[in-house]
mmCIF file of C-alpha atoms in Angstrom:
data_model
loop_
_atom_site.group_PDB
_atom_site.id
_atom_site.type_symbol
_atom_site.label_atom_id
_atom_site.label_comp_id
_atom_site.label_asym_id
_atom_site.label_seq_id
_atom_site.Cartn_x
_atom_site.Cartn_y
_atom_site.Cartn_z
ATOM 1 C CA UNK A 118 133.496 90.155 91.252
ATOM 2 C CA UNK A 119 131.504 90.320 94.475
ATOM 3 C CA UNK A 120 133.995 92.673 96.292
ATOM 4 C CA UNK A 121 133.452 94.764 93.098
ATOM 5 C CA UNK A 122 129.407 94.244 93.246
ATOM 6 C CA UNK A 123 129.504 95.391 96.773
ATOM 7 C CA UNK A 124 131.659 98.495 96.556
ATOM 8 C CA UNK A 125 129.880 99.738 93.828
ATOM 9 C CA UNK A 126 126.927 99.550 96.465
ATOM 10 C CA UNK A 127 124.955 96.153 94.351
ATOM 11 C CA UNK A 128 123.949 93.740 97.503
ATOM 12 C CA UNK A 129 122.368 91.675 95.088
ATOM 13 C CA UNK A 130 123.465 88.251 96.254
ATOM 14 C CA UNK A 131 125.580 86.683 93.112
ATOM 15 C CA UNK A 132 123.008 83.895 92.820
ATOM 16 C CA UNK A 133 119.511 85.611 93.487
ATOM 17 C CA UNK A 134 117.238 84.125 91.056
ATOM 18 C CA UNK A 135 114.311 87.040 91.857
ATOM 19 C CA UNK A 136 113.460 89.165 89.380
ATOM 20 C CA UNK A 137 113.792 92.790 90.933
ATOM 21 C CA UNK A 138 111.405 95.396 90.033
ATOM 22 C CA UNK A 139 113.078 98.537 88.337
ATOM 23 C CA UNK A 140 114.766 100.653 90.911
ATOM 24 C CA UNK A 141 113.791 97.847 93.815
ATOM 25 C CA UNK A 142 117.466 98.171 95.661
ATOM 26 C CA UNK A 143 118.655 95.222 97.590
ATOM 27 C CA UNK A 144 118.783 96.360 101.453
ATOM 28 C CA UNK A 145 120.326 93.600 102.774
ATOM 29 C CA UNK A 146 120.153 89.686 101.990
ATOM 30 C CA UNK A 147 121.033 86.396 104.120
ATOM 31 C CA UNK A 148 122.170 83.033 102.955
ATOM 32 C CA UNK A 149 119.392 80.178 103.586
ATOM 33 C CA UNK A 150 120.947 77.090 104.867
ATOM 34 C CA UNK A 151 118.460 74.725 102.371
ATOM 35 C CA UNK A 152 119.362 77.093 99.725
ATOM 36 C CA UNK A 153 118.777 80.447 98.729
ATOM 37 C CA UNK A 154 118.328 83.746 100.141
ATOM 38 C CA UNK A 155 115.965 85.763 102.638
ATOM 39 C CA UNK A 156 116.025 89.336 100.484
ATOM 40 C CA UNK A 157 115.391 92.708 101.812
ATOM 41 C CA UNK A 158 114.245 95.541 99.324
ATOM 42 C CA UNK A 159 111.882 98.876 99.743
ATOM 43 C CA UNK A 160 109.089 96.842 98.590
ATOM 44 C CA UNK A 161 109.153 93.320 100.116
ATOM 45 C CA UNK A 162 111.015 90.092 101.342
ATOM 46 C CA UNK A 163 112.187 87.850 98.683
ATOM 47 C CA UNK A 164 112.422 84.169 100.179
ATOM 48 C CA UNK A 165 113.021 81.397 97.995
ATOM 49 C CA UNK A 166 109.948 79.560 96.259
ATOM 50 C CA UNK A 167 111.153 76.017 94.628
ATOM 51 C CA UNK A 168 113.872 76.532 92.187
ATOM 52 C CA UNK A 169 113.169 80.253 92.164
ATOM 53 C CA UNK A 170 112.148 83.106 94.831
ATOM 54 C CA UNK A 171 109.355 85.489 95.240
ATOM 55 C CA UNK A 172 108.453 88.359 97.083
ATOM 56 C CA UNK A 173 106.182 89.073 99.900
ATOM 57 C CA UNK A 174 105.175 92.517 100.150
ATOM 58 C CA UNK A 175 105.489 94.225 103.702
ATOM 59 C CA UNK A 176 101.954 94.856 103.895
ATOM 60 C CA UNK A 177 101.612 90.751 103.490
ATOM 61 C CA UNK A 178 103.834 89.837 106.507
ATOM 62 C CA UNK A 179 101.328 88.527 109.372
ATOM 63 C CA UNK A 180 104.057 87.854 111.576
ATOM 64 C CA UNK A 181 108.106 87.176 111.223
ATOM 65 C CA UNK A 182 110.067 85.924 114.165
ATOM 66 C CA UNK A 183 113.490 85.174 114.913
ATOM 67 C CA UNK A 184 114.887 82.513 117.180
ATOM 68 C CA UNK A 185 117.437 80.161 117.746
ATOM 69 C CA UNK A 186 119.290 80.769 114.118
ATOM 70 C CA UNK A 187 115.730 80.212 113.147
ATOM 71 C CA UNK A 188 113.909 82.930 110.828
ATOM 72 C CA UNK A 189 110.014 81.500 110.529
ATOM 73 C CA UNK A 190 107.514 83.951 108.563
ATOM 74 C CA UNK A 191 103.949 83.702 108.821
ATOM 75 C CA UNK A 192 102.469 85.288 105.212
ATOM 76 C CA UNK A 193 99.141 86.530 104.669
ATOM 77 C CA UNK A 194 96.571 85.948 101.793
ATOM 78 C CA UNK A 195 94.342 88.055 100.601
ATOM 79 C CA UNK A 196 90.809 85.901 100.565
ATOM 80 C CA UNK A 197 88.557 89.101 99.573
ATOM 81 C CA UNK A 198 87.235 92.603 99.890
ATOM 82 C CA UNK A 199 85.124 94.410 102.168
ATOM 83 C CA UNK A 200 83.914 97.509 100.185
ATOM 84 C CA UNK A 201 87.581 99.462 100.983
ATOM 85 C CA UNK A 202 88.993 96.693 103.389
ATOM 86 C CA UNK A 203 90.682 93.766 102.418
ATOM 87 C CA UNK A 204 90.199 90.587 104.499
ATOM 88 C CA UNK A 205 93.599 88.512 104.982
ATOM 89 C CA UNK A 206 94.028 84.817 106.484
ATOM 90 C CA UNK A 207 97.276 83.587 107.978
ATOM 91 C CA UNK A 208 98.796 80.742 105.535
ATOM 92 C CA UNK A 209 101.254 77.892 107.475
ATOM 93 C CA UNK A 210 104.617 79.345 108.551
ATOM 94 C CA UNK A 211 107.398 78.755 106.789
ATOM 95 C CA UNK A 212 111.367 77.950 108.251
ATOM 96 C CA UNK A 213 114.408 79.466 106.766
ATOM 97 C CA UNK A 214 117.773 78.313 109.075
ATOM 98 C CA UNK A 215 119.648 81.400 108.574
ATOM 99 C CA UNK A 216 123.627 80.602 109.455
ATOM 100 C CA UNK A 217 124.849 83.954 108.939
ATOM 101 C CA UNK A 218 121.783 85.988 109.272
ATOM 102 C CA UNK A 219 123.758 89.887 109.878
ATOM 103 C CA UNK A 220 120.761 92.173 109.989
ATOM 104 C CA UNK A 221 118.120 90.946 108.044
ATOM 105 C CA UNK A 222 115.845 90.155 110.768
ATOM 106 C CA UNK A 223 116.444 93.603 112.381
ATOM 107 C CA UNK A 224 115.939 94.913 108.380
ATOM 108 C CA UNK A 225 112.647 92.940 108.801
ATOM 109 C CA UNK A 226 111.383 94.226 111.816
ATOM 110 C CA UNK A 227 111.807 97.995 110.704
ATOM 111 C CA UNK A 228 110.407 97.405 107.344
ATOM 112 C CA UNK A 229 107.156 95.427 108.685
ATOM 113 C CA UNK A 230 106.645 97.624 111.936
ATOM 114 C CA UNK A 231 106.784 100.527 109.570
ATOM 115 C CA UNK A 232 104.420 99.474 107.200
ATOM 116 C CA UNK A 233 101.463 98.867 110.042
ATOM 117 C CA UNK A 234 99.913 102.813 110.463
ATOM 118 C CA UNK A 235 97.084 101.786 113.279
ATOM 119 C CA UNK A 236 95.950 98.881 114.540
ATOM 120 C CA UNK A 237 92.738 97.723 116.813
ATOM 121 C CA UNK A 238 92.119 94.106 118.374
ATOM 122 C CA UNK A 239 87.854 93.719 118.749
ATOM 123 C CA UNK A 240 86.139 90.915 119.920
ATOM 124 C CA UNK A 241 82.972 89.695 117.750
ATOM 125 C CA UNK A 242 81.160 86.764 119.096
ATOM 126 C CA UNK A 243 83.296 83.999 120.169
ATOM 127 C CA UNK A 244 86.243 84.980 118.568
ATOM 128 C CA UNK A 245 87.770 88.412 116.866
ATOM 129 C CA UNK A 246 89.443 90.345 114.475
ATOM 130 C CA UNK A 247 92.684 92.375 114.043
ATOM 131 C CA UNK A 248 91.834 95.541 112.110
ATOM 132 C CA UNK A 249 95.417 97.010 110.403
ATOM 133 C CA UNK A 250 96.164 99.862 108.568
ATOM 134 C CA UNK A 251 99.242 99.556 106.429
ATOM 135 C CA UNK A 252 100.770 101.434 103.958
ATOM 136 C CA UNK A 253 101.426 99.371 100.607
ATOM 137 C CA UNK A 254 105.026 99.026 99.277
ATOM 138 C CA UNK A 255 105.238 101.620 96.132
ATOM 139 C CA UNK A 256 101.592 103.053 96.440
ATOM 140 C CA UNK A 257 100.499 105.906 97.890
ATOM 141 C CA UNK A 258 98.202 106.095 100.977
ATOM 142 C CA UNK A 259 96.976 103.076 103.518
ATOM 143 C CA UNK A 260 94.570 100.363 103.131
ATOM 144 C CA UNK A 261 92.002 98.913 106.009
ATOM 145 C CA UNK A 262 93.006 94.726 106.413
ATOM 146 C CA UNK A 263 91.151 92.412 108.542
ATOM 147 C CA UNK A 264 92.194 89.449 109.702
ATOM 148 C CA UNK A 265 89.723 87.012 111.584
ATOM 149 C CA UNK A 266 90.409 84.456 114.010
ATOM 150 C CA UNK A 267 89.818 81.014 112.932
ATOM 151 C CA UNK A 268 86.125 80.080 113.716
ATOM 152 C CA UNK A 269 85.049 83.767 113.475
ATOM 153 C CA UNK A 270 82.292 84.606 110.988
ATOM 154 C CA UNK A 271 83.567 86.139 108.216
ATOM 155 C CA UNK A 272 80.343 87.525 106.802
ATOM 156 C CA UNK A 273 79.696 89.657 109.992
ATOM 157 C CA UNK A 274 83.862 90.974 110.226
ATOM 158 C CA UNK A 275 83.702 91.779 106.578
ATOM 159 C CA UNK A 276 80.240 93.543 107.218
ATOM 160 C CA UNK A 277 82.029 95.649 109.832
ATOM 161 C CA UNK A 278 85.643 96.286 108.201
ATOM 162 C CA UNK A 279 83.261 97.397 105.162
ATOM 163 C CA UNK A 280 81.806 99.867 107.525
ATOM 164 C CA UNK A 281 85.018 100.943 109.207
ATOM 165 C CA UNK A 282 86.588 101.441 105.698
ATOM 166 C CA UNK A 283 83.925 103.761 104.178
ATOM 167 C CA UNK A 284 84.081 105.883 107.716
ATOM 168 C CA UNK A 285 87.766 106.218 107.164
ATOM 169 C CA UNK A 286 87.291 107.837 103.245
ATOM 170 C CA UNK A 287 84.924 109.811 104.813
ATOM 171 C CA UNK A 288 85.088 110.452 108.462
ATOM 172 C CA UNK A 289 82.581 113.145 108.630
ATOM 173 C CA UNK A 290 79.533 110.692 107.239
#
């Protein structure tokens, strides 16, 4: 049945416990060595989550690396808003062992690179802030995300990204 799945153009691995959103194609998929599969659609990476898997949109991947038959993503949460901006923190990174990987971390790359539109590094105090503009899987346009350095204050990034949002809606004011 999987020769058939594939010729008929489903790379749905047979086992994929995700629930795919309606016309959400599978790009390309890899087994996980603990179980599971690393999942590559339009709209995000599907990794596996306990018994199940969920997706990360591409707009929500800080960081993915590859290494060493080693695939470790570092996901971002969204902690609040900023008028138009949204301000992210970095959870832990996370280890999938990949033994036959084929292109998913190229798939990644490509997908995550072209979801990031501009991007500025400023320093604030001490520390700093990465200022992002990425386009969101299955919406239309960008949106402004800010991600502080641990140890940065927030208040005074968020004051700014608010700023920088509302002068990107309206670039004239």
């Amino acid at each position: 049945m999987t020769w058939l799945r594939r010729l008929l153009g489903d790379r749905t691995p047979e086992d994929f416990s995700g629930a795919l959103a309606p016309g959400e194609d599978v790009v390309d998929s890899a087994p996980v060595e603990e179980g599971g599969h690393l999942v590559v659609t339009p709209l995000g990476l599907w990794i596996p989550d306990g018994a199940g898997a969920r997706r990360v949109g591409w707009h929500l991947v800080g960081k993915a690396t590859w290494a060493d038959g080693v695939f470790t993503l570092t996901e971002s949460s969204e902690t609040g808003t900023a008028g138009a901006a949204v301000v992210l923190a970095d959870l832990p990174p996370v280890r999938f062992r990949l033994p036959a990987p084929g292109k998913v971390p190229h798939h990644v790359r490509l997908r995550v690179d072209g979801s990031v539109r501009s991007r500025h590094r400023q320093e604030i105090g001490s520390g700093g802030a990465w200022f992002v503009q990425r386009k969101v899987p299955g919406r239309d346009g960008s949106v402004l995300q800010v991600r502080p350095d641990p140890g940065t204050d927030v208040t005074l990034v968020a004051a700014i990204a608010e700023q920088v949002a509302a002068k990107l809606v309206n670039p004239a004011e």
